[in-house]
Coordinates of C-alpha atoms in Angstrom, one line a residue:
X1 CA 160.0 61.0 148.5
X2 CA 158.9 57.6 149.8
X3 CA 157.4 57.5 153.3
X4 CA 159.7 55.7 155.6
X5 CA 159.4 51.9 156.8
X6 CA 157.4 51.9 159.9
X7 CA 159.4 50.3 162.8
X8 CA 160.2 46.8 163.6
X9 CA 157.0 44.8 164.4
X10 CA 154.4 47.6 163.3
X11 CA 152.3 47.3 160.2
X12 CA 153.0 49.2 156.8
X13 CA 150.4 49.7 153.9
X14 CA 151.7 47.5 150.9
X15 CA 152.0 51.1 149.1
X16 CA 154.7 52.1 151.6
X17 CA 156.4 48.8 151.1
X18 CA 156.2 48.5 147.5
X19 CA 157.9 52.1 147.8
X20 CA 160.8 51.2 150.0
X21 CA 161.3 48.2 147.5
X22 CA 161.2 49.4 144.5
X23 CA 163.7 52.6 146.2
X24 CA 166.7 49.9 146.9
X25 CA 165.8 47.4 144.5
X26 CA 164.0 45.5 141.8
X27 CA 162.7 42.4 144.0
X28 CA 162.9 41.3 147.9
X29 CA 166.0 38.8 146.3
X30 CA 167.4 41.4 145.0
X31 CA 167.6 43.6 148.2
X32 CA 168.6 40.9 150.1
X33 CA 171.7 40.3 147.9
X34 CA 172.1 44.2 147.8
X35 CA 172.1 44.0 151.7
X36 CA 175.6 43.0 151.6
X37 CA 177.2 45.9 149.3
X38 CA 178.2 48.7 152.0
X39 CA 176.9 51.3 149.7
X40 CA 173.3 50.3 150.1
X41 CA 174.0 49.9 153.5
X42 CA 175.0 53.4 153.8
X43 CA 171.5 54.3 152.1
X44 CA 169.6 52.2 154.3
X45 CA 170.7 53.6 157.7
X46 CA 170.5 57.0 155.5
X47 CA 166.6 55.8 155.8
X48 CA 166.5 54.8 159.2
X49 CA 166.2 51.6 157.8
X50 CA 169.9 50.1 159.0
X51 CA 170.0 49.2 162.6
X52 CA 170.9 46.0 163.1
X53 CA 168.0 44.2 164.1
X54 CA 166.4 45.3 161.5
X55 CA 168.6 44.7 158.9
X56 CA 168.6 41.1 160.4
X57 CA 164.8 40.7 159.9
X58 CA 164.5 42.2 156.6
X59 CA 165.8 39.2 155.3
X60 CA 162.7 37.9 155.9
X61 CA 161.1 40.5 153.4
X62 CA 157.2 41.2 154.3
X63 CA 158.0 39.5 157.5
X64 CA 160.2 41.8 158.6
X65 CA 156.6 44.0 159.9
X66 CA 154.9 41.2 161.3
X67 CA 154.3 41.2 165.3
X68 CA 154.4 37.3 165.7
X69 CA 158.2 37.5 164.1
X70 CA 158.6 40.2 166.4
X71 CA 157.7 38.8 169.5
X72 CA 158.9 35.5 168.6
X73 CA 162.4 36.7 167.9
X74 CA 162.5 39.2 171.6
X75 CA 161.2 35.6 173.4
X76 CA 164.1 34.0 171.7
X77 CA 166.3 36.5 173.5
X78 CA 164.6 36.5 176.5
X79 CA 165.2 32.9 176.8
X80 CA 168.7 32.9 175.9
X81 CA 169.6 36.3 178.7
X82 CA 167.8 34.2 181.4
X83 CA 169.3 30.8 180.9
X84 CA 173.0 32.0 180.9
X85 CA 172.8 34.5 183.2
X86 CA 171.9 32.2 186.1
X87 CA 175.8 31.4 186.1
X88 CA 177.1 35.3 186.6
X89 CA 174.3 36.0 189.5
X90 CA 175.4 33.1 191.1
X91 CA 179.1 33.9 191.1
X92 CA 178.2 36.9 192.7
X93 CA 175.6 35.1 194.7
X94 CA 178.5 32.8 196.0
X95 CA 180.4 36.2 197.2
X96 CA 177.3 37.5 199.5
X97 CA 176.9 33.7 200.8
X98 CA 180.4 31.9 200.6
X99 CA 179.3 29.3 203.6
X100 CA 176.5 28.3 201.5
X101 CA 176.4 24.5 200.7
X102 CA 178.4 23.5 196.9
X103 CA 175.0 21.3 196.5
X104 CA 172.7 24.0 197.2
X105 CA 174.7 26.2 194.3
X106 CA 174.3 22.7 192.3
X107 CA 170.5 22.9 192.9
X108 CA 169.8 26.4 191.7
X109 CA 172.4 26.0 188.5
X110 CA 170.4 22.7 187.7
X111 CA 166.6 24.2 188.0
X112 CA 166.3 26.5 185.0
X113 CA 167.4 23.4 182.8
X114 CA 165.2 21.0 184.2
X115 CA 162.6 23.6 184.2
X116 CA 163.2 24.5 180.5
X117 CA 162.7 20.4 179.3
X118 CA 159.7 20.6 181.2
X119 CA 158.4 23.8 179.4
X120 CA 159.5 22.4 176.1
X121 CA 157.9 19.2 176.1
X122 CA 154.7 20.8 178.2
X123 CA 154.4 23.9 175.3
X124 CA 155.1 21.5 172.5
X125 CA 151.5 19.8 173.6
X126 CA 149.7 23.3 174.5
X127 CA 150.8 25.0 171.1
X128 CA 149.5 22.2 169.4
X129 CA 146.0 21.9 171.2
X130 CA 146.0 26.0 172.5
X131 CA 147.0 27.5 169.4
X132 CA 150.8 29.4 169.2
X133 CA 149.2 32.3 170.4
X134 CA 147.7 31.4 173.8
X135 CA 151.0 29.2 174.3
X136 CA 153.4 32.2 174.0
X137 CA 151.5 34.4 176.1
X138 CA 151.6 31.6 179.0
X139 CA 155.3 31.1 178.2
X140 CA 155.9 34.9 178.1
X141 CA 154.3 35.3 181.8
X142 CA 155.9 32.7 183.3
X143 CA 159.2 34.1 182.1
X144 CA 158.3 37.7 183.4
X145 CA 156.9 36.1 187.1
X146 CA 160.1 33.6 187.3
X147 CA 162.2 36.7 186.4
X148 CA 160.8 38.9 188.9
X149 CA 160.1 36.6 191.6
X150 CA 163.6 35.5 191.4
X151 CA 164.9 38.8 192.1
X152 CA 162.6 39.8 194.8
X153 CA 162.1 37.1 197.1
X154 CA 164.9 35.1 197.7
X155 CA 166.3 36.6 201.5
X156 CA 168.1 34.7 204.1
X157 CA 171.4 32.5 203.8
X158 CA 170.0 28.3 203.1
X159 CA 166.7 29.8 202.0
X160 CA 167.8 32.3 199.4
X161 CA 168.7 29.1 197.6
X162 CA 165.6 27.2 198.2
X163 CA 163.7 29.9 196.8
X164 CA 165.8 30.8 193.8
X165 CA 165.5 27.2 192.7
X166 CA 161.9 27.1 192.9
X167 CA 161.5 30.7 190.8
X168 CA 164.2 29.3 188.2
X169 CA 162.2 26.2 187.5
X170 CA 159.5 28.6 187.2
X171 CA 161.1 30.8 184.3
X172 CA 163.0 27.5 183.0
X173 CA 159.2 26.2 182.0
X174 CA 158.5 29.7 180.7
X175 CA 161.6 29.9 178.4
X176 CA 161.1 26.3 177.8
X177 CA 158.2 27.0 175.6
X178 CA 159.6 29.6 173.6
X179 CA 161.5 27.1 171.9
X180 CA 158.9 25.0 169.9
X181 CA 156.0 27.6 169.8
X182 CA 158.5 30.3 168.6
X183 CA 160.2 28.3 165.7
X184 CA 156.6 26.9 164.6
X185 CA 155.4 30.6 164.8
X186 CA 157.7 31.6 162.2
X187 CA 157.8 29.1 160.0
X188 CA 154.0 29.6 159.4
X189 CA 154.4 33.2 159.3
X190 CA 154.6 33.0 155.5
X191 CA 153.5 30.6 152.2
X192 CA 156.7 31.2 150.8
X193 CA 159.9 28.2 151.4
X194 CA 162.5 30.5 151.2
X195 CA 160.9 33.6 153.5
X196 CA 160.1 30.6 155.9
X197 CA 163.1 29.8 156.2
X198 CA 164.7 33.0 156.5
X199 CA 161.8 33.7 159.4
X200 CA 163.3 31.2 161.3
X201 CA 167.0 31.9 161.0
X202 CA 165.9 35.7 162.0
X203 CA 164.2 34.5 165.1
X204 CA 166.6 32.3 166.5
X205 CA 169.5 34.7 165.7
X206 CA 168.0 37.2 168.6
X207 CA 169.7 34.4 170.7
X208 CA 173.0 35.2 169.7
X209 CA 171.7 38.7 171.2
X210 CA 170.6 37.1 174.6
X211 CA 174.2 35.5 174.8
X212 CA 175.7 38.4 174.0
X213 CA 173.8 40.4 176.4
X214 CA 174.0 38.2 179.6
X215 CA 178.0 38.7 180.5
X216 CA 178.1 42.1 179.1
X217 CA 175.2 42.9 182.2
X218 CA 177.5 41.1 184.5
X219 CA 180.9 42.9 183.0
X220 CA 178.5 46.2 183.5
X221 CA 178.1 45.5 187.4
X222 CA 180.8 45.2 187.9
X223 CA 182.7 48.4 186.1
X224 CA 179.4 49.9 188.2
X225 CA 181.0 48.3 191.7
X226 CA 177.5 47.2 192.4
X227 CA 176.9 46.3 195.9
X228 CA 177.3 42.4 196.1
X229 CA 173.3 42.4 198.0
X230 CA 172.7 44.0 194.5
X231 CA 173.9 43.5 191.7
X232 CA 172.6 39.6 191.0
X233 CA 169.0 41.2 191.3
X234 CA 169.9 43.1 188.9
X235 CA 170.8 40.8 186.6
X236 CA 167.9 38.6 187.4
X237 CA 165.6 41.2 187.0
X238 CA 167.0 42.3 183.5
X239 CA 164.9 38.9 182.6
X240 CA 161.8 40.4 182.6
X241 CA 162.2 43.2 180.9
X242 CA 162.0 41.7 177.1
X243 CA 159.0 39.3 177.9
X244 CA 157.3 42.7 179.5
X245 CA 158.1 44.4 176.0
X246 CA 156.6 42.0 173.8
X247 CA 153.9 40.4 176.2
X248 CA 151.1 43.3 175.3
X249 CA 151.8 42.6 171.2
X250 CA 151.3 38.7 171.9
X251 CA 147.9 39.4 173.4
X252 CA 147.1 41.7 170.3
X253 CA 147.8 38.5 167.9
X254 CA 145.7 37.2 165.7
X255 CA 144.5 33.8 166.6
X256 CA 145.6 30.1 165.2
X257 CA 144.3 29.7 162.0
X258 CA 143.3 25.7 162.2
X259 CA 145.5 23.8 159.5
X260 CA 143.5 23.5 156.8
X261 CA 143.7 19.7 156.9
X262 CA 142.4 19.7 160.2
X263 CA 139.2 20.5 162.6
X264 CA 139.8 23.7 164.7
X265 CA 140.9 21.7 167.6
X266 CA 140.1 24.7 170.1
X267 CA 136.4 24.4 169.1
X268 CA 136.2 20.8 169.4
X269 CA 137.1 19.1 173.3
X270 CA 137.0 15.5 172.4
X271 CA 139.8 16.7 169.7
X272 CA 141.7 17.9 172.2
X273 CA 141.8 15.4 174.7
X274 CA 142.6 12.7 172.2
X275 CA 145.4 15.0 170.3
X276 CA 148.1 13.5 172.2
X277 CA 147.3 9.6 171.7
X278 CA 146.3 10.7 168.1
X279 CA 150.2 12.3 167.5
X280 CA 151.8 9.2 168.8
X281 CA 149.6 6.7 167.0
X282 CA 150.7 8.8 164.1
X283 CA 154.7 8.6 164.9
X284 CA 154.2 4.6 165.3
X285 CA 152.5 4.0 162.0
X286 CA 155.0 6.3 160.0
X287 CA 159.0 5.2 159.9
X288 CA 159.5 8.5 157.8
X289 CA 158.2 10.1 161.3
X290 CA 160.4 8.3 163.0
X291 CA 163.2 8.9 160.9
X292 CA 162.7 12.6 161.3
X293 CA 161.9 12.5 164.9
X294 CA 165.0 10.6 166.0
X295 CA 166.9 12.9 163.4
X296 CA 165.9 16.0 164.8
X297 CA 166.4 14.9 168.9
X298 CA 169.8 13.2 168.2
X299 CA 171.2 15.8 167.0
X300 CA 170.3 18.2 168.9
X301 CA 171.6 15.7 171.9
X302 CA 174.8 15.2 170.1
X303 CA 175.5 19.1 169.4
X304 CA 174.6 20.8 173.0
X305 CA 176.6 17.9 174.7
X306 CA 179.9 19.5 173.1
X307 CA 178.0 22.9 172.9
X308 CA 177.7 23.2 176.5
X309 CA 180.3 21.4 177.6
X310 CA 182.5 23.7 176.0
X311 CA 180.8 27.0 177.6
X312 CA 181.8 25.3 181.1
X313 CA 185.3 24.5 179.6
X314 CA 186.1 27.8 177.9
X315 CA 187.6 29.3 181.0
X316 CA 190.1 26.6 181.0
X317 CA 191.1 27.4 177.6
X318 CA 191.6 31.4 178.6
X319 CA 193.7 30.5 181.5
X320 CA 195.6 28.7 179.5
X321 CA 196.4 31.1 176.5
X322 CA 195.9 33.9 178.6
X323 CA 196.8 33.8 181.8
X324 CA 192.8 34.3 183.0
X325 CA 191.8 33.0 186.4
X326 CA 188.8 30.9 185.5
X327 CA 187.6 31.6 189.3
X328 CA 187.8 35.3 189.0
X329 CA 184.4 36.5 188.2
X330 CA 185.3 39.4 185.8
X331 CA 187.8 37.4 183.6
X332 CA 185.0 35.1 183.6
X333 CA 182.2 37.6 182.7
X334 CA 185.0 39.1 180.0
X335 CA 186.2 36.2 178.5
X336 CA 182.5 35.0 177.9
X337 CA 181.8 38.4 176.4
X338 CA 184.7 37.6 173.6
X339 CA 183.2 33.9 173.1
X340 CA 179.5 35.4 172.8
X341 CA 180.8 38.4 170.1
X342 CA 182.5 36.2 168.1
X343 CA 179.8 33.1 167.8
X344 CA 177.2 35.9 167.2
X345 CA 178.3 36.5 163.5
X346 CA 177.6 32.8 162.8
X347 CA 174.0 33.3 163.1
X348 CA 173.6 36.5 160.9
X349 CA 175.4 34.9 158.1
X350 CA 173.2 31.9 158.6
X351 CA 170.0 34.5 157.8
X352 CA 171.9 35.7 154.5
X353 CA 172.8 32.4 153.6
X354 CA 170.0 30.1 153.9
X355 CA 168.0 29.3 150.7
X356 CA 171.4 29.3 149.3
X357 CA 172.1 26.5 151.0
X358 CA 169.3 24.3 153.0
X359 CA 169.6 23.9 157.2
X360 CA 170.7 20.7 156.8
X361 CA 173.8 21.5 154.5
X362 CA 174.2 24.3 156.7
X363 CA 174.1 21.8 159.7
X364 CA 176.3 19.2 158.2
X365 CA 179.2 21.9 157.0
X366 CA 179.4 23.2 160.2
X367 CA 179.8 19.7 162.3
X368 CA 182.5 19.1 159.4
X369 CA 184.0 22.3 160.0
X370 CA 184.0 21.5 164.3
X371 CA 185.1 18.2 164.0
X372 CA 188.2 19.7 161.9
X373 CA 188.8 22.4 164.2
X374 CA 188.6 20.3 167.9
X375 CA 190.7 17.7 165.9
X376 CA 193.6 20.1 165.5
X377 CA 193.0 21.3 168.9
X378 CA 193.2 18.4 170.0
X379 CA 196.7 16.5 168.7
X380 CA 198.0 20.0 168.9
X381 CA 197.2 21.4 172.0
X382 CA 200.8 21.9 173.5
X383 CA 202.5 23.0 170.7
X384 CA 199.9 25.8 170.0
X385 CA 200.0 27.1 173.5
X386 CA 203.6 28.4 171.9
X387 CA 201.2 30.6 169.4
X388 CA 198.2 32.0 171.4
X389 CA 196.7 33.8 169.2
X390 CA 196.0 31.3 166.5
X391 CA 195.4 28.6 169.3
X392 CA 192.5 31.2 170.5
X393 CA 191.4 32.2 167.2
X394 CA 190.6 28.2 166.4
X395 CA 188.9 27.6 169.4
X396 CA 186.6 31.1 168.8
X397 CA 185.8 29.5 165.5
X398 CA 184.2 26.1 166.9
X399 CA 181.9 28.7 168.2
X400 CA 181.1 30.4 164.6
X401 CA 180.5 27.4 163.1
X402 CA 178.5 26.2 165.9
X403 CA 176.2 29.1 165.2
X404 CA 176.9 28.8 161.5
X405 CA 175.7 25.4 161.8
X406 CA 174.2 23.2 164.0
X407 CA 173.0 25.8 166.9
X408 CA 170.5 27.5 163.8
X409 CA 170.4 24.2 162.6
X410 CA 169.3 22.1 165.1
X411 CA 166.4 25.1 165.9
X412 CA 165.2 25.4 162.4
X413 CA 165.0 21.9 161.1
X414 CA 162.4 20.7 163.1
X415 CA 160.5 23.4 162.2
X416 CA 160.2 22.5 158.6
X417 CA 160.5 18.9 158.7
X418 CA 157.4 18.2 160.3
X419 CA 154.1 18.7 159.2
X420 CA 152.1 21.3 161.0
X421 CA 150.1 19.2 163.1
X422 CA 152.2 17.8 164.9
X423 CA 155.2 20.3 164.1
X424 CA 154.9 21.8 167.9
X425 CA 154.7 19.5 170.0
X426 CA 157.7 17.5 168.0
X427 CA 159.5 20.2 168.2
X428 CA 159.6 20.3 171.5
X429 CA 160.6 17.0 171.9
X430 CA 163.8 17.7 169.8
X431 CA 164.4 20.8 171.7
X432 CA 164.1 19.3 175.3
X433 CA 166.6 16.3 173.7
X434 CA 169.4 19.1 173.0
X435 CA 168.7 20.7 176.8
X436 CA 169.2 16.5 177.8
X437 CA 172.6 16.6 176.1
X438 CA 173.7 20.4 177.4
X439 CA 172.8 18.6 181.4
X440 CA 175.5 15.8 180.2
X441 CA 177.7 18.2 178.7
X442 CA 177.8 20.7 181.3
X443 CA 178.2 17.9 183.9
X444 CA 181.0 15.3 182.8
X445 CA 183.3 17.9 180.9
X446 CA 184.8 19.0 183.5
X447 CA 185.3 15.8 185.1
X448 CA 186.7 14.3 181.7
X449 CA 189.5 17.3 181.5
X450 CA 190.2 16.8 185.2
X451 CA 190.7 13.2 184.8
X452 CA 192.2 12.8 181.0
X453 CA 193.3 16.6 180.1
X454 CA 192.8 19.4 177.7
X455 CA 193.5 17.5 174.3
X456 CA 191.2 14.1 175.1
X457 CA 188.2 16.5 175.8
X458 CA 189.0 18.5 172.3
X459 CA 189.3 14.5 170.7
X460 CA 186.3 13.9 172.0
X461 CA 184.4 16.8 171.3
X462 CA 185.2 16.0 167.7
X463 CA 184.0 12.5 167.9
X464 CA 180.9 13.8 169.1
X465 CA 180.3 16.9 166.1
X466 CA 181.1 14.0 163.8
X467 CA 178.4 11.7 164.9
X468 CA 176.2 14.6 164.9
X469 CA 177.3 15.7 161.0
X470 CA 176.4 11.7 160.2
X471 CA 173.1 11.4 161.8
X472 CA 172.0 14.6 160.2
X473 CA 173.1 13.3 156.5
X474 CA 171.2 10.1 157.5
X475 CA 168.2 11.0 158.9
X476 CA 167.1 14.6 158.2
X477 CA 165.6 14.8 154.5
X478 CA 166.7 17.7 152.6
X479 CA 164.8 20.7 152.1
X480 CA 164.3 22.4 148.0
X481 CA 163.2 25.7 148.6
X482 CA 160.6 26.7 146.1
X483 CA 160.2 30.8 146.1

């Protein structure tokens, strides 16, 4: 009998994986096409090898037992708890403090965002100078210490706010930096196209997880009848816990190998301090940089502008089908949950899919597929309300195909369309573009169904996801995988 897969982020002997292997299947292709018959699935959790996270990351094959995947994926869903569940703690923030000023609430809501451009574009330049490895572990701490901190030391009515804005720009620069260094990470955690690839669609599915996990902490709370002092420190403080998980396996990483067209840059100081002009003398002298580079960042802008404006605006939609008060906190926390468990399928079939089909066909179906879906939404809002079921069901579906599109895609691209030394820091250009167009989204959606109603907003959000599906076709190169 075969000796059982060691778990997730652990290493095994290449006798106990060539075991496991050759147990399910002929080759890694073939297990991954196997993954989807329930009768292997049956004989994988038979194994102890069918939870699934780890059925997520053995996609990735021989990656699946690699620690930089490992903590590269939990960071992903560390950043994704700690920048949604800001909005729950301060719902019942609101309740212990209901004199507090509306701009004060404005301030705190605002800081994690601003923080996490800051850590993107700021990580994007220490990956590429640091090394991946010493740039996770500073983005890792200052996720655990903003997490912490704000928990702990907010007190007081005016001041709890002061306080909590400063720690959430804190852990918004932490989580920040998990975008670029963690996509970069996995996309060099293999030679192989198609395992890349599939490295990187694992990783940024753990997000889905973080979504997921955020309003069912809240929904918990409150079936707990926490006390209101309470139970947003909870939440807060859940934060830490995943960056306090992987944080001792990041320290035990291997360093940066150097690219091999390059000088080790951590050995060399005059390197480092002229990385920066070097990189942008580089961008000016190459329009298929360019290209790329304005790709990659308007897209991402053009997909979290409807992204996030339609997390604010989801409510809305509830009440309406429903009957939901969008000021209630747990139809809030509960209708979140049901948005959050349906998107989240979107990004494992991503992970099964891709190599089948590249990002950016992934990307471009899936703007097609929104722009489709918000159009009907949109010339038929009033008649659907008569059929609430399929009006909900359609409006649950812009958020599959969000994840089964542009939300991996927008992540993933700019991980393999730019060449490694400059891939980081790039990337976290792109990725603090897309947190630029969730601060417009979030702000002006409301305003624009206020002012116009339900069905211009749903037009509009379909203008948007197609401009987003052209620049994509236009200006992001496809991808041949090459196994």
């Amino acid at each position: 009998m075969h000796t059982k897969p060691s778990p997730l982020g652990t290493r095994v002997t290449p006798q106990e994986r060539e075991s496991f292997l050759s147990t399910d299947a002929s080759s890694a292709s073939e297990a991954t096409d196997l993954l989807i018959d329930p009768i292997v699935k049956d004989r994988l959790a038979a194994s102890g090898y069918g939870a699934t996270p780890t059925v997520i990351l053995s996609e990735v094959d021989d990656v699946v037992v690699s620690d930089q995947i490992l903590v590269s994926a939990i960071a992903n869903l560390s950043t994704a708890y700690n920048l949604a569940v800001i909005n729950y703690a301060m719902m019942m923030l609101d309740r212990t403090y209901p004199n507090s000023s509306p701009a004060l609430r404005s301030t705190v809501d605002s800081c994690s965002l601003l923080g996490a451009i800051a850590g993107q574009l700021t990580f994007g330049y220490v990956g590429t100078v640091m090394g991946r490895r010493k740039g996770m572990i500073f983005t890792l701490l200052l996720s655990v210490l903003g997490a912490v901190a704000s928990a702990l030391l907010p007190w007081g009515t005016d001041s709890v706010y002061h306080v909590l804005a400063i720690c959430r720009f804190v852990l918004g620069v932490g989580v920040g930096g998990v975008y670029p260094l963690s996509a970069a990470s996995a996309v060099e955690s293999s030679d192989d196209d198609l395992k890349k690839s599939k490295a990187v669609a694992a990783v940024f599915s753990f997000q889905g997880v973080g979504q997921l996990l955020a309003p069912l902490m809240a929904y918990i709370m409150l079936c707990m009848n926490a006390q209101r002092t309470i139970g947003w420190r909870v939440l807060l403080l859940v934060g830490a816990f995943p960056g306090l998980f992987v944080l001792r396996r990041a320290f035990d990483l291997e360093e940066d190998e150097p690219p091999p067209t390059q000088s080790p840059r951590s050995l060399n100081r005059q390197e480092e301090e002229s990385c920066r002009s070097e990189l942008w003398e580089k961008l000016h002298t190459s329009p298929s940089m360019q290209r790329r580079l304005f790709g990659a960042c308007a897209s991402w802008f053009l997909f979290d502008l409807t992204f996030y404006g339609n997390v604010i605006f989801t409510p809305t939609i509830l009440q309406d089908t429903y009957g939901l008060d969008k000021h209630h906190f747990s139809d809030v926390a509960l209708c979140s949950l049901v948005v959050a468990a349906v998107a989240l399928p979107g990004n494992l079939l991503t992970v099964f899919i891709v190599g089948k089909l590249s990002f950016k066909t992934i990307q471009i179906m899936g703007f097609v597929a929104m722009v489709l879906l918000f159009l009907t939404l949109g010339f038929f809002y009033e008649q659907l309300l008569d059929y609430r079921g399929l009006l909900l069901g359609m409006y649950a579906l812009t958020f599959f195909f969000s994840n089964f599109g542009p939300n991996v895609g927008t992540f993933c691209l700019p991980a393999e369309i730019f060449d490694e030394d400059v891939r980081v820091e790039l990337n976290g250009v792109a990725a603090a573009s897309g947190k630029l167009g969730a601060a417009v989204g979030a702000a002006s959606f409301g305003i624009i169904e206020a002012r116009y109603g339900v069905s211009h907003l749903l037009a509009l959000s379909a203008t948007v996801s197609l401009l987003g599906a052209l620049v994509t076709y236009k200006f992001i190169p496809t991808k041949h995988y090459h196994t």
